[in-house]
Tab-separated table of C-alpha atoms and ligand atoms in Angstrom:
chain	number	residue	atom	x	y	z
A	624	MET	CA	12.564	131.781	-46.287
A	625	GLU	CA	9.081	131.909	-44.851
A	626	SER	CA	8.768	135.515	-46.091
A	627	LYS	CA	7.879	136.387	-49.680
A	628	HIS	CA	8.406	140.131	-49.126
A	629	LEU	CA	10.265	142.283	-46.606
A	630	ILE	CA	7.707	144.797	-45.363
A	631	GLY	CA	8.819	145.009	-41.747
A	632	LEU	CA	10.310	142.999	-38.893
A	633	GLU	CA	7.056	142.920	-36.898
A	634	ASN	CA	5.546	140.075	-38.860
A	635	ILE	CA	8.522	137.962	-39.897
A	636	SER	CA	9.976	135.043	-37.998
A	637	LYS	CA	13.110	134.984	-35.860
A	638	ASN	CA	14.476	132.353	-38.261
A	639	ASP	CA	14.105	134.637	-41.266
A	640	ILE	CA	15.769	137.512	-39.402
A	641	ASP	CA	18.673	135.212	-38.421
A	642	GLU	CA	18.969	134.019	-42.019
A	643	PHE	CA	19.078	137.575	-43.400
A	644	ILE	CA	21.861	138.489	-40.950
A	645	GLU	CA	23.950	135.305	-41.325
A	646	THR	CA	23.773	135.473	-45.132
A	647	GLY	CA	24.742	139.142	-44.775
A	648	PHE	CA	28.055	137.993	-43.280
A	649	LEU	CA	28.670	135.767	-46.328
A	650	PHE	CA	28.113	138.741	-48.621
A	651	ARG	CA	30.314	140.921	-46.405
A	652	GLU	CA	33.115	138.524	-47.350
A	653	VAL	CA	32.269	139.077	-51.050
A	654	LEU	CA	32.645	142.847	-50.471
A	655	ASP	CA	36.205	142.278	-49.246
A	656	ARG	CA	37.203	140.486	-52.474
A	657	PRO	CA	39.130	142.308	-55.243
A	658	ILE	CA	36.195	141.640	-57.602
A	659	LYS	CA	33.084	142.413	-55.546
A	660	ARG	CA	30.469	140.827	-57.774
A	661	VAL	CA	28.586	137.517	-57.869
A	662	PRO	CA	26.179	136.325	-60.582
A	663	SER	CA	23.397	135.379	-58.133
A	664	LEU	CA	20.681	137.655	-59.582
A	665	THR	CA	21.694	137.600	-63.256
A	666	GLY	CA	18.576	138.169	-65.380
A	667	LYS	CA	16.469	139.540	-62.490
A	668	ASN	CA	14.928	143.003	-62.909
A	669	ILE	CA	14.724	145.273	-59.882
A	670	VAL	CA	13.194	148.744	-59.767
A	671	ASN	CA	14.137	151.206	-57.025
A	672	LEU	CA	11.185	153.513	-56.381
A	673	PHE	CA	12.121	156.455	-54.199
A	674	PHE	CA	9.267	158.850	-53.385
A	675	GLU	CA	11.284	160.412	-50.544
A	676	ASN	CA	14.880	161.600	-50.248
A	677	SER	CA	17.599	159.141	-49.351
A	678	THR	CA	21.373	158.947	-49.511
A	679	ARG	CA	22.481	155.768	-47.704
A	680	THR	CA	19.541	153.461	-48.425
A	681	LYS	CA	19.287	154.359	-52.110
A	682	ILE	CA	22.999	154.037	-52.838
A	683	SER	CA	23.255	150.918	-50.701
A	684	PHE	CA	20.403	149.104	-52.518
A	685	GLU	CA	21.790	150.111	-55.924
A	686	LEU	CA	25.238	148.866	-54.998
A	687	ALA	CA	23.843	145.632	-53.542
A	688	GLU	CA	21.863	144.996	-56.753
A	689	LYS	CA	24.911	145.668	-58.951
A	690	ARG	CA	27.090	143.402	-56.776
A	691	LEU	CA	24.494	140.641	-57.361
A	692	SER	CA	24.502	141.274	-61.162
A	693	ALA	CA	20.800	142.249	-61.295
A	694	ASP	CA	19.406	144.600	-63.963
A	695	ILE	CA	18.202	147.756	-62.227
A	696	ILE	CA	15.971	150.719	-62.964
A	697	ASN	CA	15.985	153.796	-60.749
A	698	PHE	CA	12.792	155.782	-60.389
A	699	SER	CA	12.607	159.161	-58.725
A	700	SER	CA	9.148	160.636	-58.157
A	701	SER	CA	10.417	164.186	-58.772
A	702	SER	CA	11.177	163.444	-62.443
A	703	SER	CA	8.240	161.102	-63.140
A	704	SER	CA	4.579	161.297	-64.113
A	705	VAL	CA	3.718	161.319	-60.386
A	706	LYS	CA	4.288	165.075	-60.818
A	707	LYS	CA	1.384	165.049	-63.328
A	708	GLY	CA	-0.884	163.408	-60.766
A	709	GLU	CA	-0.411	159.710	-61.561
A	710	SER	CA	-1.368	157.516	-58.595
A	711	LEU	CA	0.877	155.001	-56.824
A	712	LYS	CA	-1.318	152.159	-58.129
A	713	ASP	CA	-1.031	153.292	-61.761
A	714	THR	CA	2.685	153.999	-61.430
A	715	ILE	CA	3.332	150.519	-60.077
A	716	GLN	CA	1.052	148.683	-62.481
A	717	ASN	CA	2.728	150.357	-65.459
A	718	ILE	CA	6.169	149.467	-64.164
A	719	HIS	CA	5.026	145.933	-63.427
A	720	ALA	CA	3.749	145.506	-66.996
A	721	MET	CA	7.420	145.757	-67.973
A	722	LYS	CA	8.110	142.420	-66.147
A	723	ILE	CA	9.753	143.518	-62.911
A	724	ASP	CA	10.841	140.830	-60.410
A	725	CYS	CA	11.302	143.074	-57.388
A	726	VAL	CA	10.323	146.555	-56.235
A	727	VAL	CA	12.384	148.355	-53.573
A	728	MET	CA	10.332	151.294	-52.356
A	729	ARG	CA	10.746	154.264	-50.031
A	730	HIS	CA	7.565	156.241	-49.514
A	731	PRO	CA	6.426	158.842	-46.957
A	732	ILE	CA	3.106	157.079	-46.222
A	733	PRO	CA	3.084	154.367	-43.514
A	734	GLY	CA	1.731	151.122	-44.950
A	735	SER	CA	2.485	151.998	-48.592
A	736	SER	CA	4.725	148.910	-49.014
A	737	ILE	CA	2.050	146.494	-47.830
A	738	GLN	CA	-0.410	148.275	-50.115
A	739	LEU	CA	1.948	147.569	-53.010
A	740	THR	CA	1.638	143.817	-52.458
A	741	ASN	CA	-2.041	144.148	-53.464
A	742	TYR	CA	-1.180	145.682	-56.843
A	743	VAL	CA	1.645	143.489	-58.190
A	744	ASP	CA	3.016	139.997	-57.630
A	745	SER	CA	6.700	141.085	-57.597
A	746	VAL	CA	8.790	140.755	-54.446
A	747	ILE	CA	8.390	143.982	-52.419
A	748	VAL	CA	11.174	145.324	-50.193
A	749	ASN	CA	10.350	148.250	-47.920
A	750	ALA	CA	13.147	150.847	-47.913
A	751	GLY	CA	11.307	152.957	-45.320
A	752	ASP	CA	7.570	153.793	-45.264
A	753	GLY	CA	6.829	156.957	-43.317
A	754	THR	CA	6.837	156.435	-39.568
A	755	HIS	CA	6.121	152.699	-39.926
A	756	GLU	CA	9.218	150.522	-40.538
A	757	HIS	CA	12.705	150.556	-42.046
A	758	PRO	CA	13.526	146.844	-41.897
A	759	THR	CA	16.846	146.795	-43.771
A	760	GLN	CA	18.158	149.546	-41.465
A	761	ALA	CA	17.366	147.377	-38.437
A	762	LEU	CA	18.945	144.328	-40.100
A	763	LEU	CA	22.168	146.233	-40.748
A	764	ASP	CA	22.128	147.585	-37.190
A	765	MET	CA	21.736	144.066	-35.791
A	766	MET	CA	24.415	142.689	-38.122
A	767	SER	CA	26.788	145.421	-36.883
A	768	LEU	CA	26.006	144.559	-33.248
A	769	LYS	CA	26.624	140.869	-33.952
A	770	GLU	CA	29.892	141.721	-35.718
A	771	HIS	CA	31.053	143.769	-32.727
A	772	PHE	CA	29.816	141.675	-29.794
A	773	GLY	CA	29.623	138.201	-31.419
A	774	LYS	CA	25.971	137.879	-30.322
A	775	ILE	CA	22.682	139.750	-30.000
A	776	LYS	CA	20.910	137.710	-27.311
A	777	ASP	CA	21.065	139.400	-23.893
A	778	LEU	CA	22.760	142.549	-25.235
A	779	LYS	CA	21.480	145.739	-23.609
A	780	ILE	CA	20.571	148.250	-26.320
A	781	GLY	CA	19.432	151.836	-25.726
A	782	ILE	CA	17.597	153.746	-28.455
A	783	ILE	CA	17.639	157.526	-27.943
A	784	GLY	CA	15.586	160.256	-29.605
A	785	ASP	CA	12.224	160.813	-31.241
A	786	ILE	CA	10.929	157.263	-30.815
A	787	LEU	CA	7.367	158.251	-31.719
A	788	HIS	CA	8.146	159.229	-35.319
A	789	SER	CA	11.039	156.825	-35.963
A	790	ARG	CA	10.682	153.873	-38.339
A	791	VAL	CA	14.282	152.966	-37.426
A	792	ALA	CA	13.340	152.672	-33.750
A	793	LEU	CA	10.284	150.530	-34.458
A	794	SER	CA	12.079	148.068	-36.758
A	795	ASN	CA	14.996	147.815	-34.320
A	796	ILE	CA	12.619	147.115	-31.439
A	797	PHE	CA	10.816	144.327	-33.333
A	798	GLY	CA	14.082	142.739	-34.482
A	799	LEU	CA	16.128	143.071	-31.300
A	800	VAL	CA	13.348	141.777	-29.049
A	801	LYS	CA	12.820	138.746	-31.332
A	802	LEU	CA	16.549	137.964	-31.161
A	803	GLY	CA	16.569	138.148	-27.356
A	804	ALA	CA	18.203	141.540	-26.735
A	805	LYS	CA	17.033	143.822	-23.927
A	806	VAL	CA	15.863	147.196	-25.223
A	807	LYS	CA	15.292	150.512	-23.471
A	808	VAL	CA	14.089	153.629	-25.255
A	809	CYS	CA	14.946	157.142	-24.106
A	810	GLY	CA	13.783	160.582	-25.200
A	811	PRO	CA	11.437	163.437	-24.333
A	812	PRO	CA	8.243	161.934	-22.849
A	813	HIS	CA	6.009	163.420	-25.562
A	814	LEU	CA	8.149	161.672	-28.224
A	815	ILE	CA	7.634	158.158	-26.813
A	816	GLN	CA	4.439	156.184	-27.449
A	817	LYS	CA	2.361	155.739	-24.272
A	818	ASP	CA	1.937	152.013	-25.013
A	819	ILE	CA	5.540	151.320	-26.058
A	820	LYS	CA	5.966	148.847	-23.150
A	821	ASP	CA	3.557	146.525	-24.986
A	822	LEU	CA	6.469	145.900	-27.402
A	823	ASN	CA	8.547	144.415	-24.534
A	824	VAL	CA	10.819	147.419	-24.131
A	825	GLU	CA	11.442	149.616	-21.110
A	826	VAL	CA	11.387	153.404	-20.985
A	827	GLU	CA	14.195	155.485	-19.428
A	828	TYR	CA	13.893	159.262	-19.474
A	829	ASP	CA	17.390	159.940	-18.084
A	830	VAL	CA	20.031	159.440	-20.757
A	831	ASP	CA	22.817	159.086	-18.159
A	832	ASN	CA	20.994	156.172	-16.531
A	833	LEU	CA	20.608	154.655	-19.990
A	834	ILE	CA	24.329	154.953	-20.727
A	835	ASP	CA	25.141	153.342	-17.355
A	836	TRP	CA	22.939	150.369	-18.292
A	837	ALA	CA	23.590	149.856	-22.012
A	838	ASP	CA	26.184	147.912	-24.005
A	839	ALA	CA	25.366	150.002	-27.071
A	840	ILE	CA	23.280	153.062	-27.852
A	841	ASN	CA	21.560	153.814	-31.157
A	842	VAL	CA	21.261	157.598	-31.443
A	843	LEU	CA	18.418	158.729	-33.689
A	844	ARG	CA	18.427	161.781	-35.898
A	845	ILE	CA	16.475	164.704	-34.539
A	846	GLN	CA	14.179	165.483	-37.400
A	847	ARG	CA	14.753	169.212	-37.812
A	848	GLU	CA	11.817	169.395	-40.207
A	849	ARG	CA	9.606	168.789	-37.164
A	850	MET	CA	10.926	171.865	-35.369
A	851	GLY	CA	8.792	174.959	-35.555
A	852	VAL	CA	5.686	172.827	-35.104
A	853	GLY	CA	6.267	172.538	-31.372
A	854	ILE	CA	7.586	168.977	-31.289
A	855	ILE	CA	11.162	169.918	-30.414
A	856	PRO	CA	11.024	173.464	-29.083
A	857	SER	CA	14.781	174.018	-28.719
A	858	VAL	CA	17.848	172.306	-30.167
A	859	ARG	CA	19.952	173.594	-27.271
A	860	GLU	CA	17.587	172.126	-24.690
A	861	TYR	CA	17.456	168.782	-26.547
A	862	ARG	CA	21.246	168.626	-26.688
A	863	ARG	CA	21.507	169.406	-22.969
A	864	PHE	CA	19.161	166.623	-21.891
A	865	PHE	CA	19.661	163.958	-24.572
A	866	GLY	CA	22.732	164.896	-26.646
A	867	ILE	CA	25.551	162.329	-26.786
A	868	THR	CA	28.518	164.553	-26.044
A	869	SER	CA	32.149	163.583	-25.353
A	870	GLN	CA	31.804	165.021	-21.858
A	871	ARG	CA	28.708	162.940	-21.133
A	872	LEU	CA	30.367	159.707	-22.280
A	873	ALA	CA	33.605	160.539	-20.402
A	874	ASN	CA	31.620	160.895	-17.158
A	875	HIS	CA	30.579	157.240	-17.408
A	876	LYS	CA	34.062	155.771	-17.800
A	877	LYS	CA	32.870	152.886	-19.968
A	878	ASN	CA	33.510	152.005	-23.573
A	879	ILE	CA	29.929	151.958	-24.798
A	880	VAL	CA	29.336	151.314	-28.536
A	881	VAL	CA	27.689	154.229	-30.353
A	882	MET	CA	25.493	153.762	-33.441
A	883	HIS	CA	23.606	156.211	-35.640
A	884	PRO	CA	21.470	155.389	-38.702
A	885	GLY	CA	22.261	158.735	-40.377
A	886	PRO	CA	21.891	161.385	-41.548
A	887	ILE	CA	23.661	162.903	-38.516
A	888	ASN	CA	22.948	166.335	-37.060
A	889	ARG	CA	26.415	166.982	-35.668
A	890	GLY	CA	26.278	169.052	-32.493
A	891	VAL	CA	22.597	168.262	-31.883
A	892	GLU	CA	21.882	164.611	-31.007
A	893	ILE	CA	25.578	163.646	-31.188
A	894	ASP	CA	28.895	165.504	-31.125
A	895	SER	CA	31.350	165.209	-34.004
A	896	SER	CA	34.004	164.052	-31.528
A	897	VAL	CA	31.765	161.068	-30.601
A	898	ALA	CA	30.547	160.291	-34.139
A	899	ASP	CA	34.137	160.202	-35.402
A	900	SER	CA	35.579	158.326	-32.400
A	901	ASP	CA	36.621	154.670	-32.110
A	902	GLN	CA	33.495	154.079	-29.983
A	903	ALA	CA	31.278	154.774	-33.007
A	904	ILE	CA	30.574	151.997	-35.507
A	905	ILE	CA	28.566	154.257	-37.824
A	906	LEU	CA	30.592	153.556	-40.976
A	907	ASP	CA	30.638	149.804	-40.225
A	908	GLN	CA	26.829	150.065	-40.225
A	909	VAL	CA	26.965	151.625	-43.704
A	910	LEU	CA	29.187	148.857	-45.121
A	911	ASN	CA	27.085	146.150	-43.483
A	912	GLY	CA	24.056	147.814	-45.087
A	913	VAL	CA	25.276	146.823	-48.543
A	914	ALA	CA	25.957	143.242	-47.395
A	915	VAL	CA	22.623	142.767	-45.652
A	916	ARG	CA	20.696	144.254	-48.590
A	917	MET	CA	22.502	141.790	-50.878
A	918	SER	CA	21.363	139.097	-48.457
A	919	VAL	CA	17.725	140.257	-48.494
A	920	LEU	CA	17.570	140.453	-52.289
A	921	TYR	CA	19.366	137.149	-52.725
A	922	LEU	CA	17.172	135.258	-50.253
A	923	LEU	CA	13.907	136.695	-51.575
A	924	LEU	CA	14.766	136.527	-55.283
A	925	GLY	CA	17.620	134.202	-55.964
A	926	ASN	CA	18.224	130.481	-55.882
A	927	ASN	CA	21.856	130.235	-57.012
A	928	ASP	CA	24.950	129.285	-55.041
A	929	LEU	CA	27.017	132.067	-53.438
A	930	LYS	CA	29.798	131.611	-55.985
B	1497	LIG	N1	19.499	155.624	-42.654
B	1497	LIG	C1	18.795	156.077	-43.715
B	1497	LIG	O1	17.705	155.612	-44.027
B	1497	LIG	O2	19.410	157.087	-44.415
B	1497	LIG	P1	18.858	157.701	-45.777
B	1497	LIG	O3	17.597	158.449	-45.441
B	1497	LIG	O4	19.955	158.603	-46.281
B	1497	LIG	O5	18.577	156.570	-46.713
């Protein structure tokens, strides 16, 4: 590994991304065993710091750490001294004084994970920092694409939704482009960065054109908390222009692969009938999330055989 931490996919090498994904497949095999546990991180201490809500990422990291036999501590800001005004720096330095090997952190502020590397010398894994990056989500998305198609290079991937505020979109763009996929983003014009083409992606405003072109689409959650502040004026209008409905997919007569990072707003960005169909690989993404997080923790922290 060239990387010491996993902050994002923007600044890590193609080789490291490949290694995370390929080792993820080895751990996926461990998850299919009757006893789903390896001793690779025995004696390592990992703290999961979640300053923002999470279901999938939090459970997935905890499970990955347990499957690797690490000792884990879960920290939730809502029941901590953060509520009494303690700063991120003091919180981390106090935890670090207890001899922590790795910090997995989700935080609402973009750049908070990189900031953490200045405070402690533990391995830092970003579990989502505001609108910046969500690297393990992109790794699990790419692993799921590789599992389905047998490759990533030259795949045509459409990402649909609020690109501007999405850490999932940004990490996927950095990772997919490095691995040689072709990426188009699609969404309301005011929710796509003006300079997004600088990241070697194309912009398509018509979702039907995107579906015609793509091998797979990654449908982003419409962040309902942003409604009422004028960003998405109407759910009904969004669904009409960008919603992935059964009818819309049927019109294209092609078996496109449908992905979603979760949590899903059923009936808004995607219909239940699509999310629950054979075209959707959403639950494969969730399982691969555990495997790829085992891979990340193992490669950054461990040096034992995969036995
Ligand atoms: N995909 C994802 O990050 O989901 P959570 O917010 O539930 O962790």
